[in-house]
Short mmCIF file of C-alpha atoms and ligand atoms in Angstrom, two decimals:
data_model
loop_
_atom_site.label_atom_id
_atom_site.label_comp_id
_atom_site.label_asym_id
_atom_site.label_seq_id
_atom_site.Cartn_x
_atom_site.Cartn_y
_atom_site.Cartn_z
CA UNK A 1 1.66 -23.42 24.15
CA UNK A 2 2.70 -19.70 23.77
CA UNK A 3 -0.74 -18.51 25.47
CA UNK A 4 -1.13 -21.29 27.82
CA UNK A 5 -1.63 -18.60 30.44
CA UNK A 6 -0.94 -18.08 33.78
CA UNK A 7 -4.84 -18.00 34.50
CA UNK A 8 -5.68 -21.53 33.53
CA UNK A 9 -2.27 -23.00 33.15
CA UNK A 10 -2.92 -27.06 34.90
CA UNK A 11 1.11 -27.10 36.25
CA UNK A 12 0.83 -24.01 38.33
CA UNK A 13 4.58 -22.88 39.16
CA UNK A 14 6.61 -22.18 42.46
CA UNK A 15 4.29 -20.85 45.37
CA UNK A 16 1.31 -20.95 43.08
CA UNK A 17 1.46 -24.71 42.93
CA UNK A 18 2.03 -24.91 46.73
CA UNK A 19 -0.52 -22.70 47.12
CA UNK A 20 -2.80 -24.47 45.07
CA UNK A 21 -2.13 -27.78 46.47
CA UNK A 22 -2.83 -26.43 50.03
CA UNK A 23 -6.35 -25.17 49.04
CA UNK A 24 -7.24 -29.09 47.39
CA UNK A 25 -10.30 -30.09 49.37
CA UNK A 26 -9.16 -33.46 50.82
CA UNK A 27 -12.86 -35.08 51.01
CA UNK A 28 -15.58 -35.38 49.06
CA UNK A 29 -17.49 -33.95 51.73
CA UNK A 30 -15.43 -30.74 51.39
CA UNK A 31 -15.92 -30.80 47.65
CA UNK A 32 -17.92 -27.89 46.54
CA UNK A 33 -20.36 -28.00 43.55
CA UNK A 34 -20.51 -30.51 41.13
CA UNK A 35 -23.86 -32.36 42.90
CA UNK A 36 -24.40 -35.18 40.43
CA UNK A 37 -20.80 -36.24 40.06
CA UNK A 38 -20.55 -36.17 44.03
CA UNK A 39 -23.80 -38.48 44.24
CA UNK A 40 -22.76 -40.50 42.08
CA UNK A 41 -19.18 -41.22 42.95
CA UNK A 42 -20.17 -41.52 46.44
CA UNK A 43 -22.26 -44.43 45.82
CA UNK A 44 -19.69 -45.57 43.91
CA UNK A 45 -17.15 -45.37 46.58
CA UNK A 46 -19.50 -46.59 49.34
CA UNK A 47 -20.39 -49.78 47.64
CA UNK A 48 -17.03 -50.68 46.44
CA UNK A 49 -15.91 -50.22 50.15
CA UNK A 50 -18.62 -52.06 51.36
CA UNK A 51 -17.48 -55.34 49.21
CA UNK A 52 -13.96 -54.65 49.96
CA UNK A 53 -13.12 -54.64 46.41
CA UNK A 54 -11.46 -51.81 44.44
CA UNK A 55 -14.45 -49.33 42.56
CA UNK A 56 -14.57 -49.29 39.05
CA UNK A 57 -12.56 -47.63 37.01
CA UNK A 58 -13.40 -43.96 36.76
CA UNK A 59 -13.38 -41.42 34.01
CA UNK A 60 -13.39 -37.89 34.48
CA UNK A 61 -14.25 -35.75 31.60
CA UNK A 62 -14.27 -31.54 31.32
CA UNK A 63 -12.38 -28.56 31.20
CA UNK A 64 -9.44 -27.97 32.80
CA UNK A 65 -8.98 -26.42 36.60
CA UNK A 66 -12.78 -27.79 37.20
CA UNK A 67 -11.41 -30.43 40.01
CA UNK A 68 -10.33 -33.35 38.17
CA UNK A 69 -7.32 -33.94 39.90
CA UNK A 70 -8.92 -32.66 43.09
CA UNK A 71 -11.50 -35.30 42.58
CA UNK A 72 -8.87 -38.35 42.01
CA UNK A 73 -6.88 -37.45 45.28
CA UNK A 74 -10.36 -37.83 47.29
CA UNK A 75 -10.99 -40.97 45.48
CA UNK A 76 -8.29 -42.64 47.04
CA UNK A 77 -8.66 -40.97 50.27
CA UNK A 78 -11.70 -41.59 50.96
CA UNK A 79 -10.71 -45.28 49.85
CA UNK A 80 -8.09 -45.38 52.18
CA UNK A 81 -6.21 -46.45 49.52
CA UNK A 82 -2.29 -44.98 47.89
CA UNK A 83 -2.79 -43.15 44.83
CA UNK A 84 0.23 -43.15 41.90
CA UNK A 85 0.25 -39.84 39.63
CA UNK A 86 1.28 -40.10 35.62
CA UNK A 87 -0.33 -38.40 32.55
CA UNK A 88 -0.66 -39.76 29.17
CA UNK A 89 2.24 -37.52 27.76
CA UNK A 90 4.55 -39.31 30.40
CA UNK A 91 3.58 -42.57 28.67
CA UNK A 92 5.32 -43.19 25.42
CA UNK A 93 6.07 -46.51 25.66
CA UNK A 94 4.27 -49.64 26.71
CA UNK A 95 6.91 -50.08 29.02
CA UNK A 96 6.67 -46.90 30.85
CA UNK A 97 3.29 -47.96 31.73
CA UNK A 98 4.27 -51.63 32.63
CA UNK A 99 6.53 -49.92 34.70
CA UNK A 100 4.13 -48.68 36.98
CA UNK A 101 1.32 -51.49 36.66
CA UNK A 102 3.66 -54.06 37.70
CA UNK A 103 4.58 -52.09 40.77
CA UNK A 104 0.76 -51.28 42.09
CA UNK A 105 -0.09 -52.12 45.53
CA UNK A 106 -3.63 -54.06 45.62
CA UNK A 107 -6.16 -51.65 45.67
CA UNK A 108 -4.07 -48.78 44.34
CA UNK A 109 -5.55 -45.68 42.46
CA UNK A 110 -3.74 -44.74 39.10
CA UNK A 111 -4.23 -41.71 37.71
CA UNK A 112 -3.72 -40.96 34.56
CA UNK A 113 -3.86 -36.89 33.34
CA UNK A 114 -4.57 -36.13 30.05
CA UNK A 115 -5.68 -39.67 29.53
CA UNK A 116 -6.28 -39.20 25.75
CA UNK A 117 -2.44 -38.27 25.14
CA UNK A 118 -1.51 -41.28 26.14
CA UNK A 119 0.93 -43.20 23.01
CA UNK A 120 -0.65 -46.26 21.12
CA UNK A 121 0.68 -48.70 22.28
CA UNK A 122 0.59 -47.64 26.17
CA UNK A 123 -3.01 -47.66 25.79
CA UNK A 124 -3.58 -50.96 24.28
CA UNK A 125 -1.66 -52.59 26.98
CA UNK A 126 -4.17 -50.68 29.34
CA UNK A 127 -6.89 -52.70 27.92
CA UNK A 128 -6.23 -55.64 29.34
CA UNK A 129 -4.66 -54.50 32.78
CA UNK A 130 -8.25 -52.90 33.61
CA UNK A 131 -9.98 -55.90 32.41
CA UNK A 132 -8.34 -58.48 33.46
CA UNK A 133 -5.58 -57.29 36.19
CA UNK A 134 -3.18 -58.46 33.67
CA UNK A 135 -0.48 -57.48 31.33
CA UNK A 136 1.35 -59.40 28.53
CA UNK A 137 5.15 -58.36 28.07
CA UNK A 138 6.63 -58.96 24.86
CA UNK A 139 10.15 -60.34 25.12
CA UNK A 140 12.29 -60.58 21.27
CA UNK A 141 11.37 -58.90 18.39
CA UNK A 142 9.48 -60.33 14.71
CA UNK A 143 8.99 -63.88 14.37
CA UNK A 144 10.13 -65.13 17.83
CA UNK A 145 8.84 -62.64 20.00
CA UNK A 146 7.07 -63.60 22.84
CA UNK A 147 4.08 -62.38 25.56
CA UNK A 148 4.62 -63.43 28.89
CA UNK A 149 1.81 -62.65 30.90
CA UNK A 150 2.39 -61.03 34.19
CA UNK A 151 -0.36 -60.73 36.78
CA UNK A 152 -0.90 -57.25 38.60
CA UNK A 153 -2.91 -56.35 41.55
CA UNK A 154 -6.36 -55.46 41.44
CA UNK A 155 -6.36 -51.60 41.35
CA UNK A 156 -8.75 -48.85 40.13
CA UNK A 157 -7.72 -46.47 37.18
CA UNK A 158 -8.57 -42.62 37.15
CA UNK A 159 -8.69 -41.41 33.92
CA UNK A 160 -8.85 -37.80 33.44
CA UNK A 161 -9.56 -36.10 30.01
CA UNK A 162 -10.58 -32.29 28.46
CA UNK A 163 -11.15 -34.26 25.26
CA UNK A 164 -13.34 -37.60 25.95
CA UNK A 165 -14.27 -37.64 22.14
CA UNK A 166 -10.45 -38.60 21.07
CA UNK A 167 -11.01 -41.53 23.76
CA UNK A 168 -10.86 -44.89 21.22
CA UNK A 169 -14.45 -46.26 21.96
CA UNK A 170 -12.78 -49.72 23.73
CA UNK A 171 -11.05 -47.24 26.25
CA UNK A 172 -13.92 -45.30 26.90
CA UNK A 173 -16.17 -48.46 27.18
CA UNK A 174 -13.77 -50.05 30.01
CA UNK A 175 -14.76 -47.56 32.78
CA UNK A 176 -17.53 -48.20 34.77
CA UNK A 177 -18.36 -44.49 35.24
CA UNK A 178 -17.95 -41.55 34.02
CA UNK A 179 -17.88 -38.31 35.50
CA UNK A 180 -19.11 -35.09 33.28
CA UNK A 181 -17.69 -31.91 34.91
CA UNK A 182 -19.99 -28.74 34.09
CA UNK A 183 -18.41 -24.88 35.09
CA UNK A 184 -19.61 -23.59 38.32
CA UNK A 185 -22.19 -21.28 39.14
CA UNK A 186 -21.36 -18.08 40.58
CA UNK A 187 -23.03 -19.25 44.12
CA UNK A 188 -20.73 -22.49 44.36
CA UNK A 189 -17.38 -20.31 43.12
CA UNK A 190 -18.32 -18.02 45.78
CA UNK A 191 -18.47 -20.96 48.22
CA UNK A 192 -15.25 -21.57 47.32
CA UNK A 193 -13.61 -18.44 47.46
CA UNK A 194 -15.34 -18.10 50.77
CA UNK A 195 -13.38 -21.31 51.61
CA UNK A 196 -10.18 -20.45 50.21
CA UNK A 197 -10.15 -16.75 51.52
CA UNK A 198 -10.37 -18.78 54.95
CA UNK A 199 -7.65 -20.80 54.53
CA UNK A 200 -5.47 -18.47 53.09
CA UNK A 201 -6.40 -15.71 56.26
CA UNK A 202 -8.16 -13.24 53.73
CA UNK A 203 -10.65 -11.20 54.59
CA UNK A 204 -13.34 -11.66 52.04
CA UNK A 205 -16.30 -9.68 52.26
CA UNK A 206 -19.63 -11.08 50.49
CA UNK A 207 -19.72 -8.26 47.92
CA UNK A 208 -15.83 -8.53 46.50
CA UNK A 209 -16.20 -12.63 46.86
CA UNK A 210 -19.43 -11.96 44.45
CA UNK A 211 -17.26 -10.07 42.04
CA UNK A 212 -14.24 -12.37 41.45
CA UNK A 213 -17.07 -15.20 41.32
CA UNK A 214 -18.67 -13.87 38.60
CA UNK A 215 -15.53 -13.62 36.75
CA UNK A 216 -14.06 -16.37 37.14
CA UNK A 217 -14.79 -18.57 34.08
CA UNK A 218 -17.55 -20.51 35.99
CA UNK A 219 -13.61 -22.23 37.51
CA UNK A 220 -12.67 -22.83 40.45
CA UNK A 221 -8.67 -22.72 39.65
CA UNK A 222 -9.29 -19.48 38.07
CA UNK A 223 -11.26 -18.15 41.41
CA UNK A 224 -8.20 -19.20 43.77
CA UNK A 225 -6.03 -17.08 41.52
CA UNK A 226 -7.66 -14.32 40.53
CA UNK A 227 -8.15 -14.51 44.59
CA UNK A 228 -4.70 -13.98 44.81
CA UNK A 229 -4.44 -10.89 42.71
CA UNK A 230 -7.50 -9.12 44.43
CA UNK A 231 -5.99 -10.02 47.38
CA UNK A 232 -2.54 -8.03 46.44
CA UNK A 233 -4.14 -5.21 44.69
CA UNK A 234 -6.11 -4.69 47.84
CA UNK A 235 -3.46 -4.74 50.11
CA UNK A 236 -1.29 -2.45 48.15
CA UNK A 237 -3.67 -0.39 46.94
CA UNK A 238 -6.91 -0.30 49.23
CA UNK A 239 -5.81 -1.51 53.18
CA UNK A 240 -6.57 -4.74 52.62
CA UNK A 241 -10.21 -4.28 51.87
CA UNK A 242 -11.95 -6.37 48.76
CA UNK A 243 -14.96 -4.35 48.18
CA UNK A 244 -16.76 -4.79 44.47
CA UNK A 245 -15.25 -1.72 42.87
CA UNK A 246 -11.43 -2.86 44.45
CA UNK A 247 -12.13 -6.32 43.30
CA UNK A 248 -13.22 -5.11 40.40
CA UNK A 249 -10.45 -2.58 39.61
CA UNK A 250 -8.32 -5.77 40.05
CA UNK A 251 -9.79 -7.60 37.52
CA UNK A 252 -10.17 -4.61 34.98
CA UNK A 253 -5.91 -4.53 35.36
CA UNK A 254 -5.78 -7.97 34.93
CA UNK A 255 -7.87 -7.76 31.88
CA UNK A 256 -10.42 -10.10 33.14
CA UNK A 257 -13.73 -8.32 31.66
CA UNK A 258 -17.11 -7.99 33.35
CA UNK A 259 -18.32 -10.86 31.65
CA UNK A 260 -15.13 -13.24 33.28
CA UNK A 261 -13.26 -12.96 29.49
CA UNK A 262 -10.07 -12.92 29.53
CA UNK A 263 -7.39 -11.94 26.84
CA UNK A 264 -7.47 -15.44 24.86
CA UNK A 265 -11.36 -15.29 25.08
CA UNK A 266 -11.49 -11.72 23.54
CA UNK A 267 -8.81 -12.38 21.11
CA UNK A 268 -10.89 -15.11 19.80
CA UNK A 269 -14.09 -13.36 19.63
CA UNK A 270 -12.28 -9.89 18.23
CA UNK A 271 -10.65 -12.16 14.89
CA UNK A 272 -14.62 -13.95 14.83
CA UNK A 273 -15.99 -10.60 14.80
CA UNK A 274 -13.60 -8.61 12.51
CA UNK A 275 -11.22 -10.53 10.41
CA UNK A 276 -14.43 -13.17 9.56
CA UNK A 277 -17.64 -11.39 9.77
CA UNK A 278 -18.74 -13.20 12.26
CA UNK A 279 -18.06 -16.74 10.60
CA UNK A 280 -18.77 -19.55 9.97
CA UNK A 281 -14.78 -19.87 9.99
CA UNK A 282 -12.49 -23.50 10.41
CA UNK A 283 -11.09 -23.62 14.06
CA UNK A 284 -7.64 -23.66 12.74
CA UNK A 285 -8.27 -20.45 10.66
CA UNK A 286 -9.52 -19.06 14.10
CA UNK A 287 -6.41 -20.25 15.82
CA UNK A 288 -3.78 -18.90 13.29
CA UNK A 289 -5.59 -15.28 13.69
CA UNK A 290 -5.02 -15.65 17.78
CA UNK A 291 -1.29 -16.97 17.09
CA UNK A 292 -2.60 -20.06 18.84
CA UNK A 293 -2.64 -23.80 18.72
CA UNK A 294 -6.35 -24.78 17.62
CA UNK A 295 -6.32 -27.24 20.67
CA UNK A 296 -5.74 -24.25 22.76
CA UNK A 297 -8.54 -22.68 21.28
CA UNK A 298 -10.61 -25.30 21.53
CA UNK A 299 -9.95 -26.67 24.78
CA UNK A 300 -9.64 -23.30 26.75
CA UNK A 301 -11.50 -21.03 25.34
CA UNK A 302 -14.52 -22.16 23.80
CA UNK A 303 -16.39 -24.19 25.89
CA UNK A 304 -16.78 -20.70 27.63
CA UNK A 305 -17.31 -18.89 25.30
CA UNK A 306 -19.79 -21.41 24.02
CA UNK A 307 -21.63 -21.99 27.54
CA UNK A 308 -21.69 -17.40 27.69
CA UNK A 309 -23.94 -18.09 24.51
CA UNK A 310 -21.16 -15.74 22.72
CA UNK A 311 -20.02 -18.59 19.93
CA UNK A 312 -21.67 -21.42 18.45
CA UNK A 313 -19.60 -24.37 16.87
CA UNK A 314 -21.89 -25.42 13.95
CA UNK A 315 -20.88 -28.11 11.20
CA UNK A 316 -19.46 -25.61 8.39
CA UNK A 317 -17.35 -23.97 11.33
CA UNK A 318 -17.44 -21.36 14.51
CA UNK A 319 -20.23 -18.65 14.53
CA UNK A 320 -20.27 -15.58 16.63
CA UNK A 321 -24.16 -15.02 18.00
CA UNK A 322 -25.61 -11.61 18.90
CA UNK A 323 -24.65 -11.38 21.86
CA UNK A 324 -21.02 -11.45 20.78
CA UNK A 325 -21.60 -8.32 18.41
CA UNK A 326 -23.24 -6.86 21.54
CA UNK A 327 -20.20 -8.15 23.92
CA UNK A 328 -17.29 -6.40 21.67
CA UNK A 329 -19.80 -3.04 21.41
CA UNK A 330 -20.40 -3.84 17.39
CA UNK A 331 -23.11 -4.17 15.45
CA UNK A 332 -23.57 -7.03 12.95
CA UNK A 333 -23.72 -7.04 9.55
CA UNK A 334 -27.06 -7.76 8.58
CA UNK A 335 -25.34 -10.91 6.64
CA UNK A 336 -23.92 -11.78 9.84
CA UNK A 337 -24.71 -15.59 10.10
CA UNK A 338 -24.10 -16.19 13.23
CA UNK A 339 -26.35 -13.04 14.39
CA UNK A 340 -29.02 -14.14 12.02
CA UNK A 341 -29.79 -17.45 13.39
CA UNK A 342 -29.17 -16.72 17.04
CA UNK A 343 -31.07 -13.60 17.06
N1 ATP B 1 -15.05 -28.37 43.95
C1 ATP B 1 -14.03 -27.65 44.40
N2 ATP B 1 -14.08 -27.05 45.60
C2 ATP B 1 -13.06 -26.29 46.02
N3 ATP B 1 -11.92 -26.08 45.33
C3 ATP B 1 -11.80 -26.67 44.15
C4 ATP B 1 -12.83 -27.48 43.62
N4 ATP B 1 -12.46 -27.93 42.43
C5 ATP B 1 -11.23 -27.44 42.19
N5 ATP B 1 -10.84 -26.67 43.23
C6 ATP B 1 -9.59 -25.92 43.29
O1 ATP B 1 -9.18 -25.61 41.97
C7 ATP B 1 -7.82 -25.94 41.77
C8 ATP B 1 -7.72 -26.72 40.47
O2 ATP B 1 -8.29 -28.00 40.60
P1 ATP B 1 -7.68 -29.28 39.86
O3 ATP B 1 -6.19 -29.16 39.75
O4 ATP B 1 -8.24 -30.45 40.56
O5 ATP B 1 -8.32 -29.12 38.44
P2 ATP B 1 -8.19 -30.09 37.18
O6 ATP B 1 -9.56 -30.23 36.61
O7 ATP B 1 -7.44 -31.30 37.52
O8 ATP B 1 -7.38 -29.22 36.20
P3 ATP B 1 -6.36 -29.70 35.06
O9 ATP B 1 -7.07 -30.72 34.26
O10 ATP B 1 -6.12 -28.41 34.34
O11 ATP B 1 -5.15 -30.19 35.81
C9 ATP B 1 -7.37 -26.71 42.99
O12 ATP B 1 -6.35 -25.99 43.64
C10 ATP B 1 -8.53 -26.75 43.94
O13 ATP B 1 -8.18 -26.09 45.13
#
């Protein structure tokens, strides 16, 4: 993806991903926000280790940097248990995932990224293995081919998805739980930059971790690294000290707006606003007037945008609302669609 940028990209690079990694919570305890999902998966942990039996398979659905991966590594940790690491583009073949099924230790935690990429035929051997603990391998080909069924210890799948909707209803329907990540508020992003600054020996001062917290998508990947760049402009620029207007000179050259847009977020709302009136307009129109992929668009940028109240997905397409006139300092036609209903 040509604008699969640096901000929100999942496979940070080089000392971002080590940097990254370190700054993981490692229990759920540590695990800031997210309330419901915590409740809930701690019962679901407790219980399961209670019976000494592996949980139920878990799905985890919502945008990406939210703490989905975070999340999977405490699942097995606080399980005691190993956990294995593929995504669904890794599995093309049925046998790439029989690879690793038939090599799980009992009680294992698979977790599967980008769980709706995953190839046909991968996923309908999947059924089975997290219903039954069982897989069939087909030996020949046409008439004479053959399943022989191979048994595989018990083990708990954690599915991870931006996109539960392109989840075939009889994968959905085979975990137990599901887990619906929401953006943070600015109170829990400030937690964790609070937490973060800590660990990474910057000094954070309430007012500068308020700033970067209110831009930060409602994410908490997006905090640690627009963290990072406060952090460096402050130190070059300022002594080290992140007050609001440093942090916020940061984030002005990093075009991150007051509002937490960034460059992909305004692009999309500039081509709403001026090359379609304001909509209603086809997501892949949108896309091709950001030079983007459509699942770019829709995956990155407009669940924020949506959640800011600043576009409105509607069944005969996207809609810019008011407050999206008022965002980009323009003033809707009095046509305007979008500004008419949302008004
Ligand atoms: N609740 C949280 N508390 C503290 N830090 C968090 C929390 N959630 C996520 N983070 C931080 O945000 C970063 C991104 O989290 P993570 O990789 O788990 O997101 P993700 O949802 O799996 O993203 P993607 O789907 O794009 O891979 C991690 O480095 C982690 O430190």
């Amino acid at each position: 993806m040509s604008y699969e940028r640096e901000l929100v990209s999942p496979a940070a690079e080089g000392d971002d991903a080590q940097i990254e990694a370190a700054l993981r919570p490692k229990r759920l305890a540590e695990f800031i926000g997210q309330a419901r999902v915590r409740e809930q998966l701690s019962l679901v942990l407790e219980s399961a280790l209670r019976r000494q039996r592996p949980p139920d398979h878990v799905l985890m659905n919502g945008s990406p940097g939210l703490g989905k991966t975070t999340l999977a590594m405490i699942i097995a940790a606080e399980l005691g248990a190993p956990l294995r690491i593929t995504s669904g583009p890794a599995l093309e073949r049925a046998g790439d995932l029989a690879a690793i099924l038939s090599t799980l230790a009992e009680g294992e935690v698979l977790f599967i990224d980008e769980i709706h990429r995953m190839a046909r035929p991968a996923e309908e051997m999947l059924y089975l293995a997290m219903e039954d603990f069982r897989v069939d391998i087909v030996v020949g080909k046409g008439p004479g081919a053959t399943a022989i069924p191979l048994e595989i210890a018990p083990f708990t799948l954690v599915g991870a998805t931006t996109r539960a909707g392109l989840l075939p209803a009889p994968l959905r329907d085979r975990f137990g739980f599901t887990a619906h990540m929401d953006f943070y508020d600015v109170a829990e992003l400030e937690q964790v930059l609070e937490r973060s600054a800590r660990l990474l020996g910057v000094t954070l001062p309430a007012e500068g971790a308020h700033e970067v917290a209110r831009r930060s998508r409602g994410t908490p990947r997006i905090a640690n690294r627009l963290l990072r760049r406060v952090r460096d402009f402050a130190d070059v620029r300022a002594d080290g000290l992140i007050n609001r207007e440093i942090a916020s000179a940061a984030l002005n050259l990093y075009e991150v707006d007051a509002e937490g847009l960034d460059r992909l977020d305004r692009a999309v709302l500039d081509a709403l606003l001026r090359k379609f009136g304001g909509g209603p307009v086809g997501l892949s129109t949108l896309a091709v007037a950001v030079g983007e992929e459509p699942e770019t668009v829709e995956v990155v940028a407009e669940p924020f945008l949506v959640r800011q109240g600043l576009l409105a997905r509607t069944p005969r397409g996207r809609v810019a609302t008011a407050a999206a006139w008022a965002h980009l300092g323009m003033t809707a036609p009095p046509d305007a669609f979008g500004a008419t209903l949302f008004d």
